[in-house]
Coordinates of C-alpha atoms and ligand atoms in Angstrom, one line a residue:
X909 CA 10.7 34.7 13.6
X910 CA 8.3 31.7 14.1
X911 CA 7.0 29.9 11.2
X912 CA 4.3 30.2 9.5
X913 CA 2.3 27.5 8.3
X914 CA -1.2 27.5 5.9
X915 CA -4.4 25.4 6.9
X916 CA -6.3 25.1 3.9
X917 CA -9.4 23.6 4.8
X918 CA -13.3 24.3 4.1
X919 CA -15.2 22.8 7.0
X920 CA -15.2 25.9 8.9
X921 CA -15.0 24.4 12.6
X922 CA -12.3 21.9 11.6
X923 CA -10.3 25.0 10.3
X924 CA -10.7 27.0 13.2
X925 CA -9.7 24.1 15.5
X926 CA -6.7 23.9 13.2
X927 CA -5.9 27.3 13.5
X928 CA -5.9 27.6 17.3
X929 CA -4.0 24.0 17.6
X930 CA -1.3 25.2 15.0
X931 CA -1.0 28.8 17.0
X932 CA -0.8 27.1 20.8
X933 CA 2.4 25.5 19.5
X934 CA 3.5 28.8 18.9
X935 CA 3.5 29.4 14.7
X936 CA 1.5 31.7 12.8
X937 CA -1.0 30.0 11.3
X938 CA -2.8 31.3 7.9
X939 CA -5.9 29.7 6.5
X940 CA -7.5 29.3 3.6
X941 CA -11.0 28.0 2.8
X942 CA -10.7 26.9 -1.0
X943 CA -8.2 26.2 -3.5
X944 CA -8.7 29.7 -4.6
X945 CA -7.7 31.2 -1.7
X946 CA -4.6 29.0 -1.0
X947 CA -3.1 30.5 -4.4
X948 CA -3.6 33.8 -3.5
X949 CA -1.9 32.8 0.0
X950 CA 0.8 30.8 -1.5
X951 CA 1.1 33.9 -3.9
X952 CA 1.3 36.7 -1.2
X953 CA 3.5 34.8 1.5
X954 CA 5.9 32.0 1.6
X955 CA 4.6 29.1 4.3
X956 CA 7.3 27.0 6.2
X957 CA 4.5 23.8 6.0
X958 CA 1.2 23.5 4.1
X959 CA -1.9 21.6 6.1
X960 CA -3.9 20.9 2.8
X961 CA -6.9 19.1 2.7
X962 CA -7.3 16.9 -0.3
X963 CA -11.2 17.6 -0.9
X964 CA -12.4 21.3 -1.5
X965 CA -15.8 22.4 -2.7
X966 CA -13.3 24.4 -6.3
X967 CA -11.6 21.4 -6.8
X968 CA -8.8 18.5 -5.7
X969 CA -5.9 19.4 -3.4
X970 CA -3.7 16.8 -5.0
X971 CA -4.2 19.3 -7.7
X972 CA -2.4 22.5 -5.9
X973 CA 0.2 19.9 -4.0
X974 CA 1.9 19.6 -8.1
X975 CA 1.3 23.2 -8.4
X976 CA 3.3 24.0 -5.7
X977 CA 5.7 21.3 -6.3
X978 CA 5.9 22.3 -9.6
X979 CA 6.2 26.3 -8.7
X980 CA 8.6 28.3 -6.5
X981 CA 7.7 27.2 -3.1
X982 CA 8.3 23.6 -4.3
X983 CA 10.3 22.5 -1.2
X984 CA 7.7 23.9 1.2
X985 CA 6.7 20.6 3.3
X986 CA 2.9 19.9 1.9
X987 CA 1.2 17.3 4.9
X988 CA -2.0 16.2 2.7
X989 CA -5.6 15.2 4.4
X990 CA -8.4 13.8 4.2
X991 CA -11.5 12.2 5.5
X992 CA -11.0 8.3 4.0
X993 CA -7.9 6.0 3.3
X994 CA -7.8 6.0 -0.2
X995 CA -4.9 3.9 -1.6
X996 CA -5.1 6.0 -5.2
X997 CA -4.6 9.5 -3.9
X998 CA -2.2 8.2 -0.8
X999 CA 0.3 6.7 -3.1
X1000 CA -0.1 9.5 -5.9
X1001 CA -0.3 12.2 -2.5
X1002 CA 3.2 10.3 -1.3
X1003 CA 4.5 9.5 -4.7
X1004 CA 3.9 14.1 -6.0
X1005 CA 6.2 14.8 -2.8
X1006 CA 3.8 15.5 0.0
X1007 CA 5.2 15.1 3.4
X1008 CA 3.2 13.1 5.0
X1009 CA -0.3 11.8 4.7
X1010 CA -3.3 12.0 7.6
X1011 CA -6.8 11.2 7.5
X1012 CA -9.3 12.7 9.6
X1013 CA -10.7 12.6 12.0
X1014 CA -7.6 14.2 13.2
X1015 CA -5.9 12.7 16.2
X1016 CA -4.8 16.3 17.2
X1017 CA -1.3 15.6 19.0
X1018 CA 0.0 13.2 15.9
X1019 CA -1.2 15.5 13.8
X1020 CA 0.8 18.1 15.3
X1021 CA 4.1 16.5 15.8
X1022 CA 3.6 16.1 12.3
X1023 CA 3.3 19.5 11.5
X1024 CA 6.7 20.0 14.2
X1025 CA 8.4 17.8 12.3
X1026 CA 7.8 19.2 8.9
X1027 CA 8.7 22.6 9.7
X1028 CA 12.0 21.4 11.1
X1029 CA 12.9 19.4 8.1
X1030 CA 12.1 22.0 5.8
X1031 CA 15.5 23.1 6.0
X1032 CA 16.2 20.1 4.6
X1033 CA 13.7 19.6 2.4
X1034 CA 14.9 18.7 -1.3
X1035 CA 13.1 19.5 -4.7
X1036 CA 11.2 16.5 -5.5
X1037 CA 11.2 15.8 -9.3
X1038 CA 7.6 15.2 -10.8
X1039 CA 6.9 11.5 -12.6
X1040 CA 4.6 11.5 -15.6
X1041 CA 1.1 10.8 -14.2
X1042 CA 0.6 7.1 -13.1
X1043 CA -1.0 4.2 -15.1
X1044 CA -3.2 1.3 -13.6
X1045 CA -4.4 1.4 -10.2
X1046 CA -2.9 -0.5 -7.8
X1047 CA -5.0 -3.5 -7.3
X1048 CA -4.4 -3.4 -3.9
X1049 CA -7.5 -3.4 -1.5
X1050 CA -7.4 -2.4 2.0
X1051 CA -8.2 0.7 4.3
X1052 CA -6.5 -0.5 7.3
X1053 CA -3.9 1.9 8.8
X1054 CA -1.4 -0.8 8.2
X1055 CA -2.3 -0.6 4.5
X1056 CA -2.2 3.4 4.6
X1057 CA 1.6 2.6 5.7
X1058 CA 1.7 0.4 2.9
X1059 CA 0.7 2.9 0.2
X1060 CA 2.4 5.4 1.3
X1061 CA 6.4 3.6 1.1
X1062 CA 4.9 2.5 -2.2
X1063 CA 4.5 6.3 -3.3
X1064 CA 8.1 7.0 -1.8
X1065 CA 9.5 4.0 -3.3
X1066 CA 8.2 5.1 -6.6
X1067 CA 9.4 8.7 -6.6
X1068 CA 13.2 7.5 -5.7
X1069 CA 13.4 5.3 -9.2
X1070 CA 16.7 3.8 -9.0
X1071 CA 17.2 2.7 -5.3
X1072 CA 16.6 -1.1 -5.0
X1073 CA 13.4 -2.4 -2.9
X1074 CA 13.1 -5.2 -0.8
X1075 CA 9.6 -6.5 -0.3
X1076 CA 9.0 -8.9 3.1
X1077 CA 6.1 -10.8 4.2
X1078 CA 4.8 -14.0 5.0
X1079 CA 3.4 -15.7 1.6
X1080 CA 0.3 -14.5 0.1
X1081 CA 0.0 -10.9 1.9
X1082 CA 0.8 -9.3 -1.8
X1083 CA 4.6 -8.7 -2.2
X1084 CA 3.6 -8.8 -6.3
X1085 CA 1.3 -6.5 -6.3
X1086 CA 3.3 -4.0 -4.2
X1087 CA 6.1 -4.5 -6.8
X1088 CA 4.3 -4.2 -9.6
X1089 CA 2.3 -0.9 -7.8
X1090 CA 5.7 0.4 -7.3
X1091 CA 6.7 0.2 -11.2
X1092 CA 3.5 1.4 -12.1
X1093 CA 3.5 4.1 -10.3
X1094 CA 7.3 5.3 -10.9
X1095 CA 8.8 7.2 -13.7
X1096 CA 9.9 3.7 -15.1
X1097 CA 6.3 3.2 -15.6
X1098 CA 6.6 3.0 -19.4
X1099 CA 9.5 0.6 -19.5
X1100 CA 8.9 -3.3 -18.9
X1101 CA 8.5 -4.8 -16.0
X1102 CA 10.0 -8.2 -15.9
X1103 CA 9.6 -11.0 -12.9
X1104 CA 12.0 -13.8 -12.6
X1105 CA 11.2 -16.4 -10.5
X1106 CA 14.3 -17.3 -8.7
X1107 CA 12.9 -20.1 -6.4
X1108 CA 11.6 -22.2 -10.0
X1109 CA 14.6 -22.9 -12.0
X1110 CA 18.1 -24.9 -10.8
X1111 CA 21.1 -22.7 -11.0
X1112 CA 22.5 -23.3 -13.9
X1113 CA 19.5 -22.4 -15.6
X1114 CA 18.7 -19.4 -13.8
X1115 CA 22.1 -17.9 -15.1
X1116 CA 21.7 -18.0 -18.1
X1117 CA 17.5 -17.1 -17.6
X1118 CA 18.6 -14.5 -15.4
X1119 CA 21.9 -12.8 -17.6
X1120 CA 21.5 -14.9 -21.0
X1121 CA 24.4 -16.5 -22.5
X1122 CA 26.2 -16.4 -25.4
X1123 CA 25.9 -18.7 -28.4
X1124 CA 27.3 -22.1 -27.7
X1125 CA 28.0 -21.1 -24.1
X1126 CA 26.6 -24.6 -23.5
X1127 CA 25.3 -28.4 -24.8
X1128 CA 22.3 -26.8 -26.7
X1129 CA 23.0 -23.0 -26.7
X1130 CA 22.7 -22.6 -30.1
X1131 CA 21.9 -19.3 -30.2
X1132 CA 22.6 -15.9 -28.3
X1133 CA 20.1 -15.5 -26.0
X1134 CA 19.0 -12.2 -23.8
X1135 CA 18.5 -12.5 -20.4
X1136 CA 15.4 -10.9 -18.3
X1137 CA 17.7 -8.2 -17.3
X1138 CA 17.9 -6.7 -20.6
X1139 CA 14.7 -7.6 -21.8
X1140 CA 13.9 -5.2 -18.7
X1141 CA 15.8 -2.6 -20.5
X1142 CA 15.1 0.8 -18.1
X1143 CA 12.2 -0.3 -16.1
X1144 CA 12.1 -2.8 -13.5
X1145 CA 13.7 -6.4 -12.7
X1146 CA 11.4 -8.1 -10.0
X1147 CA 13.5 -10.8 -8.3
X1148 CA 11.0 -12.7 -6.8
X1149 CA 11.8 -15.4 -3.5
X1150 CA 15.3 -13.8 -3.3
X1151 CA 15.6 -15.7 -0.1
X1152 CA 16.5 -18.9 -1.9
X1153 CA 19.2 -17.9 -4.2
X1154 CA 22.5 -19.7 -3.7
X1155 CA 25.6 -18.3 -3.0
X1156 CA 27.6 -18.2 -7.0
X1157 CA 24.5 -16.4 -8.0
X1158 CA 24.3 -13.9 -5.0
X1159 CA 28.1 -13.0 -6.4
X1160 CA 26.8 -11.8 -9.2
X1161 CA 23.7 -10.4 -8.5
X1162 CA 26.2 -8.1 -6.3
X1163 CA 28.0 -7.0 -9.2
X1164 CA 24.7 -5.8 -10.5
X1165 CA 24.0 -3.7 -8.0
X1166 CA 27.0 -2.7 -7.0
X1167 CA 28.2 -1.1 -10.1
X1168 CA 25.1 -2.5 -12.4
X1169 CA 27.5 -4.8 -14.9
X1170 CA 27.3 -8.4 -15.3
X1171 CA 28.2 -11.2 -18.3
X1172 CA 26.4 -13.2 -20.2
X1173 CA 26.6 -16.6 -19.9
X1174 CA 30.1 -17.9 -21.5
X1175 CA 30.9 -14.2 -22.9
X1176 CA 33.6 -12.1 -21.4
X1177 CA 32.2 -8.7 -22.6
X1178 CA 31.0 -6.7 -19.5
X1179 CA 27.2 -5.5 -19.9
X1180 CA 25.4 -2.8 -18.2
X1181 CA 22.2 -3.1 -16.5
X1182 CA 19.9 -0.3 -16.5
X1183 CA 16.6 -1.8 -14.7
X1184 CA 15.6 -1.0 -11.4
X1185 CA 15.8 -4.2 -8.9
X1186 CA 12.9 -4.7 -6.5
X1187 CA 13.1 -8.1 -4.9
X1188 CA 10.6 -10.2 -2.7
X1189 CA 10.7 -13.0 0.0
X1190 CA 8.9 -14.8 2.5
X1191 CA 11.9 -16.0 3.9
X1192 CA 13.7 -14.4 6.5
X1193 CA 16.4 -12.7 5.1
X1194 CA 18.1 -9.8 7.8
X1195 CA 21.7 -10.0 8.8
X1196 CA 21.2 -12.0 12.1
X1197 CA 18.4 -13.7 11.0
X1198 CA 18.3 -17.8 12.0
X1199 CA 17.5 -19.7 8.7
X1200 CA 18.8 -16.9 6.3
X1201 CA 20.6 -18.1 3.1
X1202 CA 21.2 -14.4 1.9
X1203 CA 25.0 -12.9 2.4
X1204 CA 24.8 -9.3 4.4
X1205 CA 26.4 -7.2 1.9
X1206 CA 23.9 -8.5 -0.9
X1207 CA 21.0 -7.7 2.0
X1208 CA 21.8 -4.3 2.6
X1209 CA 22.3 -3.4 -1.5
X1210 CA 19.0 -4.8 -2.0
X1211 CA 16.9 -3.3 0.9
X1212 CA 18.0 0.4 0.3
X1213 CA 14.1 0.4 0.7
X1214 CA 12.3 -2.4 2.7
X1215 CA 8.8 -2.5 2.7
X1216 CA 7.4 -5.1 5.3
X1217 CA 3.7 -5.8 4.4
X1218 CA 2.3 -6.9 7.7
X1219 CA 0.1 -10.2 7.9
X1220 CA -3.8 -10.5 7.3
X1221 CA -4.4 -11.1 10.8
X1222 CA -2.4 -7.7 11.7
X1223 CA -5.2 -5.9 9.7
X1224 CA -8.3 -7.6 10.4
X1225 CA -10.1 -4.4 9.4
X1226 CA -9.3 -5.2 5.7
X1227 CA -11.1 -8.4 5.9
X1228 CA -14.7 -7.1 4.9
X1229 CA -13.5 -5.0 1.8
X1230 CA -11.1 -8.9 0.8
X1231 CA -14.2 -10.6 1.6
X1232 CA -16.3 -8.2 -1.5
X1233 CA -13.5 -7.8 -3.7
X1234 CA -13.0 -11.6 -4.0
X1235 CA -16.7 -12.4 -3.9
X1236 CA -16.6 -9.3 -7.3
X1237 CA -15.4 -12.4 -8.9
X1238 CA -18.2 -14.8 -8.2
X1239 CA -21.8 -15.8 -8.6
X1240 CA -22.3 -14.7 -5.2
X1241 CA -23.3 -11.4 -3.6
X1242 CA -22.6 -11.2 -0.1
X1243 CA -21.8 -13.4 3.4
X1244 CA -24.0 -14.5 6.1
X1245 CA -23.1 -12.4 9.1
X1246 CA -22.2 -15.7 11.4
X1247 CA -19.5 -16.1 8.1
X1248 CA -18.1 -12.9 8.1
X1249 CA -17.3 -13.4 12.2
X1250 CA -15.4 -16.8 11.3
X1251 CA -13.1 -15.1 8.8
X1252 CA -12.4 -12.3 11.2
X1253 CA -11.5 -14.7 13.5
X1254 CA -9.5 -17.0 11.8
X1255 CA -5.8 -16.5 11.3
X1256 CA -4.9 -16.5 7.7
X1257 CA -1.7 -18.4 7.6
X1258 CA -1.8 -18.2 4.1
X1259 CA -2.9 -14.2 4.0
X1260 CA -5.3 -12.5 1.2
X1261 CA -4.3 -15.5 -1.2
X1262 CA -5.8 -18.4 1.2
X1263 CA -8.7 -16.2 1.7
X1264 CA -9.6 -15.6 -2.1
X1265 CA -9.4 -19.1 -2.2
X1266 CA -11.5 -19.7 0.6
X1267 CA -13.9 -17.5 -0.8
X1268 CA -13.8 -18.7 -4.6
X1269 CA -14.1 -22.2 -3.0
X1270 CA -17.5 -21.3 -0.6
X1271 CA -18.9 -19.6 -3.4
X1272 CA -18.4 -22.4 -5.7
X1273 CA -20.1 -25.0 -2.9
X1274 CA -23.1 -22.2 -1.9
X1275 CA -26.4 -22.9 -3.2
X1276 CA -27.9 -19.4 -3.2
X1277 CA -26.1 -16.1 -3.0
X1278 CA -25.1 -15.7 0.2
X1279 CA -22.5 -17.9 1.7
X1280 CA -23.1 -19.6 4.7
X1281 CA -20.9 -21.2 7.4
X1282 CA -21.3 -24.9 6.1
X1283 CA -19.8 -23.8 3.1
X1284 CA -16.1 -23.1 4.9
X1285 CA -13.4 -25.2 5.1
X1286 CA -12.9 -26.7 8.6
X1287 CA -9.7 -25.1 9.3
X1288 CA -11.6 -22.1 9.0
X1289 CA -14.1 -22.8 11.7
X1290 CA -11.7 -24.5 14.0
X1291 CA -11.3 -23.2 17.1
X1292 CA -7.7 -23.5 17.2
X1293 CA -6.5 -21.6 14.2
X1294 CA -8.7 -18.2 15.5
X1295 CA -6.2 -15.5 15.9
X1296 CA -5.3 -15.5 19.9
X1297 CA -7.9 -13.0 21.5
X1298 CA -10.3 -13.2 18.2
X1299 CA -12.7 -11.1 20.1
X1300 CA -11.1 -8.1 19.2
X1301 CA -11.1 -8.1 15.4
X1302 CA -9.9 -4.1 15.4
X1303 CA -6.2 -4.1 14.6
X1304 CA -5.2 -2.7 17.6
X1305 CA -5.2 -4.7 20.9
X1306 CA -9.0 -3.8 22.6
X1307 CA -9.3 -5.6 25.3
X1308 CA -12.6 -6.7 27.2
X1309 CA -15.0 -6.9 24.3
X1310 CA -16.8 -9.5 23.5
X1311 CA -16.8 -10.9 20.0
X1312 CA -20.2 -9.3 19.2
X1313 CA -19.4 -6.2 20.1
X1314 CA -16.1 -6.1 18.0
X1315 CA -18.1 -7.3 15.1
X1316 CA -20.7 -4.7 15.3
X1317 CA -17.9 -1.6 16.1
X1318 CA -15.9 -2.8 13.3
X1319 CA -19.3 -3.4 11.0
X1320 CA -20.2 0.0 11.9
X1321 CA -17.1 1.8 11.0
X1322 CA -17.2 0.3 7.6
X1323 CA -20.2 1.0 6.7
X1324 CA -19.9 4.7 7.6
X1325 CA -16.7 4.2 5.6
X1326 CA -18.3 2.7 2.5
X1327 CA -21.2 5.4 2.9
X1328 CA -18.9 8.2 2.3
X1329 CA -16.9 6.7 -0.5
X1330 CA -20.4 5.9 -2.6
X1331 CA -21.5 9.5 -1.3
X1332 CA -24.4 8.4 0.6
X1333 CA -25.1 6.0 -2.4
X1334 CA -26.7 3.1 -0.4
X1335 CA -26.8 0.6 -3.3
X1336 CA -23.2 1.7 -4.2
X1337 CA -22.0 1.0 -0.6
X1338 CA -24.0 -1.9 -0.6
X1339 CA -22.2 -3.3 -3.5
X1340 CA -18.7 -2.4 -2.2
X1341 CA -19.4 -3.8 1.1
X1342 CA -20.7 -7.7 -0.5
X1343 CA -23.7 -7.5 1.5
X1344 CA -27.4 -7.1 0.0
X1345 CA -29.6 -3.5 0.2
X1346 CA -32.4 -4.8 2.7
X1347 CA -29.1 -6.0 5.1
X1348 CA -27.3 -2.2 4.5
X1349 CA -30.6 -1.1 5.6
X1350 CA -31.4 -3.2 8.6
X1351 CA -27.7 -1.9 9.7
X1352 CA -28.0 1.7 8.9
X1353 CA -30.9 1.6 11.3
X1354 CA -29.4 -0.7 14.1
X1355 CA -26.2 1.4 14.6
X1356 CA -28.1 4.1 14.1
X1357 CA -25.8 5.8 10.8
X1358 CA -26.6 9.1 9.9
X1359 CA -28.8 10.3 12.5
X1360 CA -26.0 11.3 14.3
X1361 CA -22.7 12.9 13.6
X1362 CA -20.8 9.8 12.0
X1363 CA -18.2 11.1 9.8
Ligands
ATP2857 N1 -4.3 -6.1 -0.6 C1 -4.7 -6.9 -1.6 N2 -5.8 -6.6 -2.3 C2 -6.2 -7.5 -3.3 N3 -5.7 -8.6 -3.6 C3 -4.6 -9.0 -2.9 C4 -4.0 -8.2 -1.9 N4 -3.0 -8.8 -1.4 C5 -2.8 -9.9 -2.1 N5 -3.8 -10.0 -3.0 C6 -3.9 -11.2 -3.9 O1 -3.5 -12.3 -3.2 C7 -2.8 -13.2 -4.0 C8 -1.4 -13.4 -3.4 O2 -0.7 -12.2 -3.6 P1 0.9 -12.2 -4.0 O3 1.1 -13.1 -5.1 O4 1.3 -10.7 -4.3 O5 1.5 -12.7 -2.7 P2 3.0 -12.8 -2.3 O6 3.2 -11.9 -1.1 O7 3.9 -12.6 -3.4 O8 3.1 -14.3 -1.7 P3 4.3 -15.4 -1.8 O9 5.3 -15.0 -0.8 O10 3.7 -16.7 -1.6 O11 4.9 -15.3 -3.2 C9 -2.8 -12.6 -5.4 O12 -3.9 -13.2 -6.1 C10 -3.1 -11.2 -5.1 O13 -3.7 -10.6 -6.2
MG2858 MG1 5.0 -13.9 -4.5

């Protein structure tokens, strides 16, 4: 009997192209229009996948994705859609147990090996246990695809509460905020989160920081003291630069993950650690690695998840969005256009934090509100630190374009972007895109937006 799998979608054309994709790899395909209509589907029948599109003209999809977690069917594979990368609902989509997340338009044959897959695993599938509903947002900007990968092991890491994370990346691409997005977002939510430096204190210190010690454990311990580990209680311990630690403390930090006890400085009574341990570094740290400090054993307990969060200059596309939500801070509104080109060029050795910095700084020098080339740092307009092939600022390689017209493809796809978010709100997307309303509208008519079929 072939599978049978439910398109819930309410663009009529999208749904019938859905329907005759879904049926020429040989399933049945059912479809429904509205939320409405998908319960009285899901009611009725029993679908080996769910296509659901997050938003329906009666309501959210996220909405009947915990339904049907929640209900009978709740192992039935749920692949979630929509038409923007939106880090709130693709974490919360990943974190309520969909199966995998797409955004339109559809790129038909991933789309449908996605579908393939689902169905297969579905014997497999496990009952995903619902978190409370989530806290603060995650604070991390970015619509690139690389940062829709991102959201999405942060929604995975926070469903599975107790396996240790490992967060990689060259310094400043936002290994914090990823761990902090993964606490927040995670059952442990209303526990502490607690970050230890590693890299910031000597050894000795870092012990007894780290595991706290007993009274008169040493000169000056006149007191008990807790360590961050049990002022962490049930939430999360974030072991920050875990690439530097030295080898007596990776011994115990073993323990602790091994079988989660540990002692407190000069006491003998075992303790038990309850926290979850997510961990960061910009160091390399991977058996094999040249350079690493970190033993293997201690690797592999601590990257039972590894999320690698790619570079700045691996997701150029993120730039403009950076570029406003760092200018959100400042007396300035927006970038001159020859500006915007230089930071899309450059190559961001120190990632999102060197350009908030840039910015802060330009903004700070500029006299009016929009920030000009002059008010850059030279490395930023040298020739030699542009990203190799700068022409093509899309993340993907693109060959044979000149600078301009990657500018203006790029310029064009977010503003289309930043139109559909504001819902056709021009001062909105003007707003969210740091440039001024005459400049939106000067674009809107160069490209051409809206008078044909953009989104
Ligand atoms: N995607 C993002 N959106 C918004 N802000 C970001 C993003 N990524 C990083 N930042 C900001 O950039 C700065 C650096 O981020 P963070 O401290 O998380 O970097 P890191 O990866 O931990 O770097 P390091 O390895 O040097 O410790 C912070 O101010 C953070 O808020
Ligand atoms: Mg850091």
């Amino acid at each position: 009997m072939s599978a049978l799998v439910l398109i819930v979608e309410d663009e009529p054309g999208v749904r019938e192209g859905l329907v005759g994709a879904v049926e020429r790899l040989g399933y049945v395909a059912a479809a429904a229009a509205s939320l409405a209509e998908a319960r009285r589907e899901l009611a009725a029948r029993s679908p080996d996948c769910v296509l659901l599109d997050i938003r329906l003209r009666d309501g959210d999809g996220l909405d009947l994705l915990r339904e049907i977690r929640a209900g009978e069917q709740h192992d039935v594979p749920v692949i979630v859609a929509t038409a923007y990368g939106d880090s709130e609902r693709t974490i919360r989509a990943m974190r309520d147990g969909a199966f995998d997340y797409l955004t339109k338009p559809f790129d038909f044959p991933a789309l449908l090996a996605t579908v393939e897959r689902a169905v297969k695993q579905r014997a497999l599938a496990q009952a995903l246990t619902i978190p409370p509903p989530p806290p603060a947002r995650s604070g991390l900007v970015g619509t690139s695809t690389a940062m829709l990968a991102i959201w999405k092991l942060i929604g995975r890491a926070a469903a599975s509460s107790d396996a240790p994370v490992l967060i990689t990346g060259e310094t400043g691409t936002g290994k914090e905020l990823v761990a902090r997005a993964i606490h927040d977002y995670s059952a442990r939510a209303p526990a502490p989160f607690v970050a230890v430096n590693l890299a910031a204190l000597p050894p000795t210190l870092l012990e007894s920081e780290l595991f706290g010690h007993e009274r008169g454990a040493f000169t000056g311990a006149a007191q008990r003291r807790f360590g961050r580990i049990e002022a962490a209680g049930a939430g999360t311990l974030f072991l920050d630069e875990i690439g530097d630690v030295d080898a007596a403390l990776q011994t115990k930090l073993l323990r602790v993950l091994a079988d989660g006890r540990y002692e407190r400085v000069g006491g003998d009574e075992a303790q038990t650690a309850k926290a979850r341990i997510v961990s960061a570094t910009n160091k390399p740290v991977r058996p094999g690695d040249a350079g690493s400090v970190l033993r293997d054993d201690l690797y592999y307990r601590l990257a039972v998840i590894e999320i690698e969060v790619p570079p700045l200059r691996a997701r150029r596309s993120d730039i403009p969005l950076l570029v406003a939500h760092a200018l959100s801070a400042t007396a300035a509104r927006a970038v001159s256009e020859e500006t915007m080109a230089y930071l899309l060029a450059y190559r961001w050795p120190g990632n999102v934090r060197e350009l908030i910095h840039v910015i802060q700084r330009a903004a700070a020098l500029c006299a009016g509100e929009i920030i000009d080339v002059t008010n850059l740092p030279d490395a930023v307009r040298e020739p030699s630190e542009r990203v190799a092939g700068a022409g093509d600022v899309r993340d993907e390689a693109d060959e044979g374009v000149t600078l301009k017209e990657a500018v203006a493809a790029l310029e064009k796809r977010l503003i289309v972007r930043a139109l559909e978010r504001a819902q056709g709100n021009r001062s909105e997307a003007a707003r969210q895109l740091g440039i001024g309303r005459p400049q939106l509208y000067a674009k809107i008519e160069e490209y051409g937006i809206g008078s044909d079929d953009e989104s």
